[in-house]
Short mmCIF file of C-alpha atoms in Angstrom, two decimals:
data_model
loop_
_atom_site.label_atom_id
_atom_site.label_comp_id
_atom_site.label_asym_id
_atom_site.label_seq_id
_atom_site.Cartn_x
_atom_site.Cartn_y
_atom_site.Cartn_z
CA MET A 22 65.66 23.10 -212.33
CA SER A 23 69.44 22.71 -212.18
CA LYS A 24 71.15 24.89 -214.75
CA SER A 25 73.60 23.61 -217.30
CA THR A 26 74.59 25.09 -220.63
CA ASP A 27 73.96 21.79 -222.37
CA ASP A 28 70.71 20.95 -220.53
CA THR A 29 72.33 18.16 -218.54
CA THR A 30 73.22 18.12 -214.87
CA SER A 31 76.90 18.53 -214.13
CA GLY A 32 77.13 16.68 -210.82
CA GLU A 33 75.20 14.81 -208.18
CA SER A 34 74.89 17.48 -205.53
CA GLY A 35 75.16 21.19 -204.87
CA ILE A 36 78.24 22.62 -203.19
CA LEU A 37 76.14 23.68 -200.16
CA ASP A 38 73.93 20.59 -199.91
CA GLY A 39 73.28 19.89 -196.23
CA VAL A 40 73.81 23.52 -195.18
CA ARG A 41 70.81 25.07 -193.43
CA VAL A 42 70.38 28.85 -193.48
CA LEU A 43 68.01 30.86 -191.29
CA ASP A 44 67.19 34.19 -192.90
CA LEU A 45 65.51 36.79 -190.68
CA SER A 46 66.20 39.67 -193.05
CA THR A 47 63.72 41.75 -195.02
CA PHE A 48 63.90 43.41 -198.43
CA VAL A 49 66.99 42.67 -200.53
CA THR A 50 70.39 42.72 -198.79
CA GLY A 51 70.05 39.56 -196.70
CA GLY A 52 67.54 38.06 -199.10
CA PHE A 53 69.92 38.20 -202.05
CA ALA A 54 72.74 36.77 -199.93
CA SER A 55 70.65 33.76 -198.91
CA LEU A 56 69.35 33.46 -202.48
CA MET A 57 72.92 32.99 -203.68
CA LEU A 58 73.38 30.25 -201.07
CA ALA A 59 70.11 28.57 -202.10
CA ASN A 60 71.32 28.52 -205.69
CA GLN A 61 74.28 26.42 -204.56
CA GLY A 62 72.14 23.88 -202.71
CA ALA A 63 71.64 25.35 -199.22
CA GLU A 64 68.28 24.92 -197.50
CA VAL A 65 67.13 28.47 -196.76
CA ILE A 66 64.36 29.08 -194.22
CA LYS A 67 62.85 32.56 -194.13
CA VAL A 68 61.65 33.43 -190.64
CA GLU A 69 58.90 36.01 -191.19
CA ARG A 70 56.57 38.16 -189.15
CA PRO A 71 53.11 36.60 -188.77
CA GLU A 72 50.49 37.89 -191.21
CA ALA A 73 52.88 40.47 -192.75
CA GLY A 74 56.05 38.63 -193.67
CA ASP A 75 59.02 40.11 -195.50
CA ASP A 76 58.39 43.75 -196.48
CA ASN A 77 59.39 42.81 -200.01
CA ARG A 78 56.18 40.78 -200.32
CA HIS A 79 54.37 44.14 -200.45
CA SER A 80 56.68 45.82 -202.97
CA GLY A 81 54.63 46.85 -206.00
CA PRO A 82 52.68 47.21 -208.11
CA PRO A 83 52.85 45.14 -210.15
CA PHE A 84 51.23 42.29 -208.25
CA VAL A 85 50.11 38.97 -209.72
CA ASP A 86 46.47 38.19 -209.00
CA VAL A 87 45.98 34.92 -207.09
CA ASP A 88 42.25 35.18 -206.37
CA GLY A 89 40.69 31.83 -205.63
CA TYR A 90 43.79 30.17 -204.22
CA ASP A 91 42.83 28.15 -201.15
CA GLY A 92 45.84 25.89 -200.62
CA PRO A 93 48.40 25.84 -197.79
CA GLY A 94 50.06 29.09 -196.79
CA LYS A 95 48.75 32.51 -197.62
CA THR A 96 49.71 35.50 -199.68
CA ALA A 97 51.19 38.49 -197.87
CA ALA A 98 49.65 41.26 -199.96
CA ASP A 99 45.91 41.70 -200.40
CA ARG A 100 46.59 42.65 -204.00
CA GLY A 101 48.43 39.43 -204.85
CA GLU A 102 51.99 38.18 -205.14
CA SER A 103 54.91 40.52 -205.82
CA PRO A 104 57.12 39.43 -208.75
CA TYR A 105 59.91 41.51 -207.22
CA PHE A 106 59.70 39.31 -204.12
CA TRP A 107 59.97 36.24 -206.33
CA THR A 108 63.28 37.34 -207.84
CA VAL A 109 64.95 37.42 -204.41
CA ASN A 110 63.35 34.32 -202.86
CA TYR A 111 63.41 31.34 -205.18
CA ASP A 112 63.98 27.97 -203.55
CA LYS A 113 63.34 29.06 -199.96
CA LYS A 114 60.98 27.97 -197.21
CA SER A 115 58.85 30.27 -195.06
CA VAL A 116 58.07 30.06 -191.36
CA GLU A 117 55.93 32.60 -189.51
CA LEU A 118 57.19 33.25 -185.97
CA ASN A 119 56.33 35.98 -183.49
CA LEU A 120 59.69 36.58 -181.84
CA LYS A 121 58.09 38.92 -179.31
CA THR A 122 56.60 35.89 -177.58
CA ASP A 123 58.73 33.60 -175.41
CA GLU A 124 57.32 30.60 -177.21
CA GLY A 125 58.15 31.96 -180.65
CA LEU A 126 61.68 32.73 -179.54
CA GLU A 127 62.08 29.18 -178.23
CA VAL A 128 61.05 27.81 -181.62
CA LEU A 129 63.70 29.98 -183.24
CA TYR A 130 66.29 28.67 -180.78
CA ASP A 131 65.31 25.12 -181.73
CA LEU A 132 65.85 26.02 -185.40
CA VAL A 133 69.21 27.58 -184.56
CA THR A 134 70.50 24.36 -183.00
CA GLU A 135 70.03 22.68 -186.39
CA ALA A 136 71.31 25.60 -188.50
CA ASP A 137 74.66 26.42 -190.07
CA VAL A 138 74.05 30.05 -191.05
CA PHE A 139 71.97 32.88 -189.59
CA VAL A 140 71.34 36.11 -191.53
CA GLU A 141 69.82 39.32 -190.14
CA ASN A 142 69.67 42.93 -191.29
CA TYR A 143 68.27 44.65 -188.22
CA ARG A 144 69.49 48.07 -187.21
CA PRO A 145 72.46 47.55 -184.82
CA GLY A 146 71.25 46.62 -181.33
CA THR A 147 67.84 45.32 -182.41
CA ALA A 148 68.86 41.66 -182.68
CA GLU A 149 70.24 41.78 -179.14
CA ARG A 150 67.03 43.34 -177.82
CA LEU A 151 65.04 40.55 -179.47
CA GLY A 152 67.28 37.88 -177.96
CA VAL A 153 68.69 36.79 -181.33
CA GLY A 154 72.09 38.50 -181.20
CA TYR A 155 75.30 36.65 -181.96
CA ASP A 156 76.09 35.93 -178.31
CA ASP A 157 72.53 34.68 -177.70
CA LEU A 158 72.70 32.19 -180.54
CA ARG A 159 76.33 31.17 -180.14
CA GLU A 160 75.41 29.75 -176.72
CA ARG A 161 73.04 27.37 -178.49
CA ASN A 162 75.23 26.58 -181.51
CA ASP A 163 78.92 27.44 -181.36
CA ARG A 164 79.40 26.36 -185.00
CA LEU A 165 76.92 28.93 -186.28
CA VAL A 166 78.01 31.40 -188.97
CA TYR A 167 76.12 34.57 -188.05
CA CYS A 168 75.86 37.38 -190.62
CA SER A 169 74.83 40.90 -189.59
CA ILE A 170 73.98 43.42 -192.31
CA SER A 171 73.10 47.06 -191.67
CA ALA A 172 73.22 50.36 -193.52
CA PHE A 173 76.38 51.75 -191.89
CA GLY A 174 77.76 48.88 -189.83
CA ASP A 175 77.72 48.42 -186.07
CA SER A 176 80.36 51.08 -185.31
CA GLY A 177 80.96 54.71 -186.19
CA PRO A 178 78.84 57.84 -185.67
CA TRP A 179 76.23 56.79 -188.26
CA SER A 180 75.71 53.24 -187.00
CA ASP A 181 72.28 54.00 -185.49
CA ARG A 182 70.93 55.55 -188.70
CA PRO A 183 68.48 53.64 -190.84
CA GLY A 184 69.36 53.28 -194.49
CA TYR A 185 68.14 51.97 -197.81
CA ASP A 186 69.65 51.60 -201.27
CA LEU A 187 68.66 55.13 -202.30
CA LEU A 188 70.51 56.70 -199.36
CA VAL A 189 73.59 54.55 -199.81
CA GLN A 190 73.77 55.21 -203.55
CA GLY A 191 73.81 58.90 -202.67
CA MET A 192 76.32 58.65 -199.83
CA SER A 193 78.70 56.24 -201.58
CA GLY A 194 79.46 58.57 -204.49
CA ILE A 195 77.63 56.33 -207.00
CA MET A 196 74.92 58.89 -207.74
CA ASP A 197 77.49 61.67 -208.02
CA VAL A 198 79.11 59.94 -211.01
CA THR A 199 75.90 58.64 -212.60
CA GLY A 200 73.80 60.65 -215.03
CA PRO A 201 74.25 63.00 -217.98
CA GLU A 202 77.11 65.44 -218.19
CA GLY A 203 76.20 68.62 -216.36
CA GLY A 204 72.97 67.09 -215.10
CA ASP A 205 71.66 66.17 -211.67
CA PRO A 206 72.82 63.06 -209.78
CA VAL A 207 70.96 59.94 -210.93
CA LYS A 208 70.12 56.76 -209.03
CA VAL A 209 71.21 53.59 -210.80
CA GLY A 210 68.07 51.92 -212.11
CA LEU A 211 68.55 48.79 -209.98
CA PRO A 212 68.84 48.45 -206.19
CA GLN A 213 72.57 48.35 -206.76
CA THR A 214 73.93 48.78 -203.25
CA ASP A 215 71.42 46.25 -201.90
CA LEU A 216 72.71 43.70 -204.40
CA ILE A 217 76.36 44.62 -203.85
CA THR A 218 75.89 44.13 -200.11
CA GLY A 219 74.11 40.81 -200.60
CA MET A 220 76.97 39.52 -202.73
CA TRP A 221 79.58 40.60 -200.16
CA ALA A 222 77.53 38.92 -197.43
CA ALA A 223 77.30 35.63 -199.35
CA PHE A 224 81.05 35.81 -200.02
CA GLY A 225 81.75 36.31 -196.32
CA ILE A 226 79.43 33.49 -195.31
CA MET A 227 81.08 31.09 -197.74
CA GLY A 228 84.51 32.05 -196.41
CA ALA A 229 83.38 31.48 -192.82
CA LEU A 230 81.92 28.08 -193.72
CA TYR A 231 85.20 27.13 -195.39
CA ARG A 232 87.16 28.19 -192.31
CA ARG A 233 84.78 26.22 -190.09
CA GLU A 234 85.72 23.05 -191.95
CA SER A 235 89.26 23.25 -190.58
CA THR A 236 88.67 24.91 -187.21
CA GLY A 237 85.21 23.72 -186.19
CA GLU A 238 84.49 27.27 -185.05
CA GLY A 239 81.54 29.45 -185.92
CA GLU A 240 81.97 33.07 -186.93
CA ARG A 241 80.26 36.44 -187.02
CA VAL A 242 80.34 38.23 -190.39
CA GLU A 243 79.46 41.93 -190.04
CA LEU A 244 79.12 44.48 -192.83
CA GLY A 245 77.46 47.77 -193.69
CA MET A 246 75.98 48.77 -197.03
CA LEU A 247 78.13 51.89 -197.30
CA ASP A 248 81.29 49.86 -196.68
CA ALA A 249 80.15 47.34 -199.28
CA ALA A 250 79.61 49.96 -201.98
CA LEU A 251 82.90 51.86 -201.69
CA PRO A 252 85.23 49.16 -203.12
CA TRP A 253 83.14 49.22 -206.32
CA LEU A 254 84.16 52.82 -207.07
CA THR A 255 87.47 51.57 -208.59
CA LYS A 256 88.07 53.97 -211.53
CA GLN A 257 86.42 56.90 -209.80
CA ALA A 258 88.35 56.27 -206.60
CA GLY A 259 91.51 56.16 -208.67
CA LYS A 260 90.83 59.61 -210.07
CA THR A 261 90.23 60.94 -206.56
CA PHE A 262 93.49 59.39 -205.33
CA ALA A 263 95.26 61.24 -208.16
CA GLY A 264 93.80 64.54 -206.98
CA GLU A 265 91.12 64.77 -209.67
CA LYS A 266 87.36 65.11 -209.26
CA PRO A 267 85.24 62.43 -210.94
CA GLU A 268 82.22 63.87 -212.75
CA ARG A 269 79.06 62.64 -214.36
CA MET A 270 79.87 61.57 -217.91
CA GLY A 271 76.72 59.94 -219.27
CA THR A 272 77.86 56.67 -220.84
CA LYS A 273 81.47 57.79 -221.25
CA ASP A 274 84.26 56.21 -219.23
CA PRO A 275 86.76 58.22 -217.15
CA VAL A 276 89.86 56.32 -218.31
CA LEU A 277 88.99 54.63 -221.64
CA ALA A 278 87.91 55.95 -225.05
CA PRO A 279 86.00 55.10 -227.10
CA TYR A 280 84.05 53.32 -224.38
CA GLN A 281 80.48 54.57 -224.51
CA VAL A 282 77.10 54.44 -226.27
CA TYR A 283 76.66 56.09 -229.66
CA PRO A 284 73.45 56.87 -231.60
CA THR A 285 72.72 54.80 -234.71
CA ALA A 286 70.16 55.22 -237.48
CA ASP A 287 67.49 53.50 -235.37
CA GLY A 288 68.79 53.23 -231.80
CA HIS A 289 72.05 53.00 -229.90
CA LEU A 290 75.27 51.02 -229.99
CA SER A 291 77.73 50.30 -227.17
CA VAL A 292 81.34 50.50 -228.34
CA ALA A 293 84.14 49.29 -226.06
CA SER A 294 87.58 49.77 -227.61
CA ALA A 295 89.57 49.18 -224.47
CA ASN A 296 93.06 48.99 -226.03
CA GLN A 297 95.06 50.29 -228.98
CA LYS A 298 94.62 47.13 -231.06
CA LEU A 299 90.84 47.31 -230.80
CA TRP A 300 90.89 51.01 -231.64
CA THR A 301 92.87 50.34 -234.81
CA GLU A 302 90.60 47.49 -235.85
CA LEU A 303 87.49 49.59 -235.18
CA CYS A 304 88.67 52.47 -237.36
CA GLU A 305 89.47 50.06 -240.18
CA ALA A 306 86.12 48.27 -239.86
CA ILE A 307 84.04 51.47 -239.99
CA ASP A 308 86.14 52.86 -242.84
CA ARG A 309 87.56 55.75 -240.82
CA PRO A 310 91.34 55.39 -241.29
CA ASP A 311 91.57 59.16 -240.98
CA LEU A 312 91.00 58.83 -237.26
CA LEU A 313 94.17 56.76 -236.93
CA ASP A 314 96.17 59.65 -238.37
CA ASP A 315 94.57 62.25 -236.10
CA SER A 316 96.96 63.25 -233.32
CA ARG A 317 94.02 63.96 -231.01
CA PHE A 318 93.23 60.24 -230.99
CA ALA A 319 96.69 58.71 -231.26
CA SER A 320 96.68 56.93 -227.88
CA ASN A 321 94.08 56.05 -225.31
CA ALA A 322 95.26 58.93 -223.14
CA ASP A 323 94.86 61.29 -226.12
CA ARG A 324 91.39 59.96 -226.80
CA VAL A 325 90.34 60.36 -223.15
CA GLU A 326 91.54 63.97 -223.19
CA ASN A 327 89.63 64.61 -226.43
CA MET A 328 86.64 62.33 -225.96
CA ASP A 329 84.09 65.04 -226.77
CA GLU A 330 85.66 65.57 -230.20
CA LEU A 331 85.91 61.80 -230.64
CA GLU A 332 82.22 61.45 -229.83
CA VAL A 333 81.33 63.90 -232.60
CA GLU A 334 83.39 61.99 -235.14
CA LEU A 335 82.12 58.51 -234.25
CA SER A 336 78.49 59.59 -233.82
CA GLU A 337 78.53 60.94 -237.37
CA THR A 338 79.63 57.54 -238.64
CA PHE A 339 77.40 55.32 -236.49
CA ARG A 340 74.28 57.29 -237.41
CA GLN A 341 74.68 56.08 -240.99
CA ARG A 342 73.45 52.51 -240.30
CA PRO A 343 70.93 50.78 -238.02
CA THR A 344 72.13 49.03 -234.90
CA ASP A 345 71.69 45.47 -236.19
CA GLU A 346 73.88 46.16 -239.21
CA TRP A 347 76.65 47.54 -237.03
CA VAL A 348 76.43 44.53 -234.69
CA GLU A 349 76.62 42.11 -237.60
CA LEU A 350 79.55 43.93 -239.20
CA LEU A 351 81.57 44.71 -236.12
CA ALA A 352 80.72 41.97 -233.60
CA ASP A 353 79.83 38.98 -235.75
CA GLU A 354 82.14 39.52 -238.71
CA ARG A 355 85.08 41.38 -237.12
CA GLY A 356 84.92 40.10 -233.53
CA LEU A 357 84.92 43.58 -232.05
CA PRO A 358 83.34 44.40 -228.65
CA VAL A 359 80.18 46.24 -229.66
CA GLY A 360 76.55 45.51 -228.83
CA PRO A 361 73.00 46.85 -228.85
CA VAL A 362 71.37 48.63 -225.92
CA TYR A 363 68.48 46.34 -224.99
CA ASN A 364 65.39 47.13 -222.98
CA VAL A 365 64.74 44.78 -220.06
CA ASP A 366 62.41 42.50 -222.01
CA GLU A 367 64.98 42.14 -224.79
CA ALA A 368 67.71 41.49 -222.23
CA LEU A 369 65.70 38.63 -220.72
CA HIS A 370 64.54 37.14 -224.02
CA ASN A 371 67.20 36.67 -226.68
CA GLU A 372 69.06 33.80 -228.32
CA GLN A 373 72.07 34.01 -226.00
CA VAL A 374 70.01 33.92 -222.81
CA GLU A 375 67.97 31.05 -224.24
CA ALA A 376 71.10 29.09 -225.19
CA ARG A 377 72.51 29.51 -221.68
CA ASN A 378 69.24 28.52 -219.94
CA VAL A 379 69.35 31.67 -217.83
CA LEU A 380 65.57 32.09 -217.81
CA SER A 381 63.47 29.13 -216.74
CA THR A 382 60.17 28.53 -214.94
CA ALA A 383 58.85 27.09 -211.68
CA ASP A 384 55.40 26.03 -210.51
CA HIS A 385 54.14 28.49 -207.91
CA PRO A 386 51.35 27.10 -205.69
CA ALA A 387 49.21 30.23 -206.04
CA ALA A 388 50.32 31.96 -209.26
CA GLY A 389 50.95 28.93 -211.47
CA GLU A 390 54.00 28.85 -213.72
CA ILE A 391 56.31 31.78 -213.00
CA PRO A 392 59.63 32.90 -214.54
CA VAL A 393 62.91 32.21 -212.77
CA VAL A 394 66.13 34.14 -213.44
CA GLU A 395 69.01 31.75 -212.86
CA HIS A 396 72.38 32.64 -211.36
CA PRO A 397 75.55 32.60 -213.48
CA LEU A 398 77.75 30.05 -211.70
CA ASN A 399 78.26 26.76 -213.55
CA PHE A 400 80.41 23.97 -212.10
CA GLU A 401 81.98 20.94 -213.71
CA ASN A 402 81.43 18.60 -210.76
CA ALA A 403 78.48 20.07 -208.86
CA GLU A 404 74.94 21.14 -209.57
CA SER A 405 73.70 24.68 -209.23
CA GLY A 406 70.30 26.18 -209.82
CA PHE A 407 66.91 26.75 -208.26
CA GLU A 408 64.54 23.86 -207.63
CA GLU A 409 61.43 25.52 -206.24
CA ALA A 410 59.29 28.65 -206.57
CA PRO A 411 59.39 31.31 -203.83
CA PRO A 412 57.38 30.32 -200.75
CA LEU A 413 53.97 31.55 -199.76
CA LEU A 414 54.01 33.27 -196.39
CA GLY A 415 54.27 30.66 -193.64
CA GLU A 416 53.63 27.65 -195.85
CA ASP A 417 56.42 25.65 -194.18
CA THR A 418 55.67 26.57 -190.56
CA GLU A 419 53.91 23.39 -189.54
CA PRO A 420 56.11 20.94 -191.51
CA LEU A 421 59.27 22.39 -189.98
CA LEU A 422 57.78 22.38 -186.48
CA ARG A 423 56.96 18.68 -186.90
CA GLU A 424 60.49 18.06 -188.18
CA LEU A 425 61.75 19.60 -184.93
CA GLY A 426 59.57 17.20 -182.93
CA TYR A 427 56.61 19.45 -182.10
CA THR A 428 53.35 17.54 -181.60
CA ASP A 429 49.80 18.55 -182.56
CA GLU A 430 49.28 19.71 -178.99
CA ASP A 431 52.50 21.73 -179.04
CA ILE A 432 51.48 23.43 -182.29
CA GLU A 433 48.04 24.31 -180.93
CA THR A 434 49.69 25.80 -177.86
CA LEU A 435 51.92 27.96 -180.06
CA ARG A 436 48.84 29.19 -181.90
CA SER A 437 46.99 29.94 -178.69
CA VAL A 438 49.76 32.17 -177.36
CA GLY A 439 50.29 33.98 -180.68
CA ALA A 440 53.71 32.51 -181.41
CA ILE A 441 52.48 31.34 -184.82
CA PRO A 442 49.35 32.38 -186.71
CA ASP A 443 46.07 30.50 -186.68
CA GLU A 444 45.45 28.24 -189.63
#
């Protein structure tokens, strides 16, 4: 299912072909990091708790009913498969291992000797107690790139605290600047700090792999979710550094105007006039030359200082036509940066997304054909994209054990001691 904008493959291999990743994380932070690596050709093996698996398998509803499926592997949730889990786990394999047994831990060590990357998001200290800390695994593979993700990092007075996206959105300042003017703090509608952290983790892992090519040395990449979120404050941090207090502004921007959503006759329109040239062209296109002569709106700084008055003026104009007419006039005919505000279904299904092959499908062994949201990186001389559906819980346990040299007798022994589940 390699992605290309012209429906042809752009190379013979992925950038990370031959790289094996062991992912012991749950939920989204580590999962999204390893998903990004899978998209570039890495073999990602999820090591999951027997019978339960990744907590994200149970995130829902909605769940997709898979009654009647009797093939290899098993679903993690009695109510079916979680589509949310799918979006973070395309193109991975799943192994069930009980790391609280000596035998299960030995299997993990065998996997580590063949791995390039190890990802975990335990609370600091937990990996060491389980025998899967960096020092434990470096003894078995000194070329291993080991990535540790936690809520607040492995140092500082908050390092022992648990944390999830909701907490980090609140503690990072993101919620304080999100929401309507004068209203309560609002959580961003996506698991934003989970995804931010996953992207930083993948970036760090790629950098460590690149360094390993010249040094031959493994590395430990360590990051906390709060640390990962703070660099994304950018504009709001800038205001703070200047001694000002960022505030909730709805869709307005703290340093640009007009740069917000306006009501139209039948919906909403995003308008992003980020420089003086665009502002001039916008006023001419909407037949409001009077705004160009208004001293309140002469420069971007003037418009930012008077954005409430500017909102009144532009809202009056944009309410006169439906959204599609404004998009055709301003975006298609004049080349100005405006666009509709889509719901999620519209965002996933439109002519641009179709032309770019962003949404595709994969054959899931239990749920049938499922949607796949591709990643945005396209290369001239390498393939990228997802090849397989997300794994059923434990479906790759036995094949990978056999690849490591375990015999039928060995596998039965592992089952008997509870290191892996019964068939």
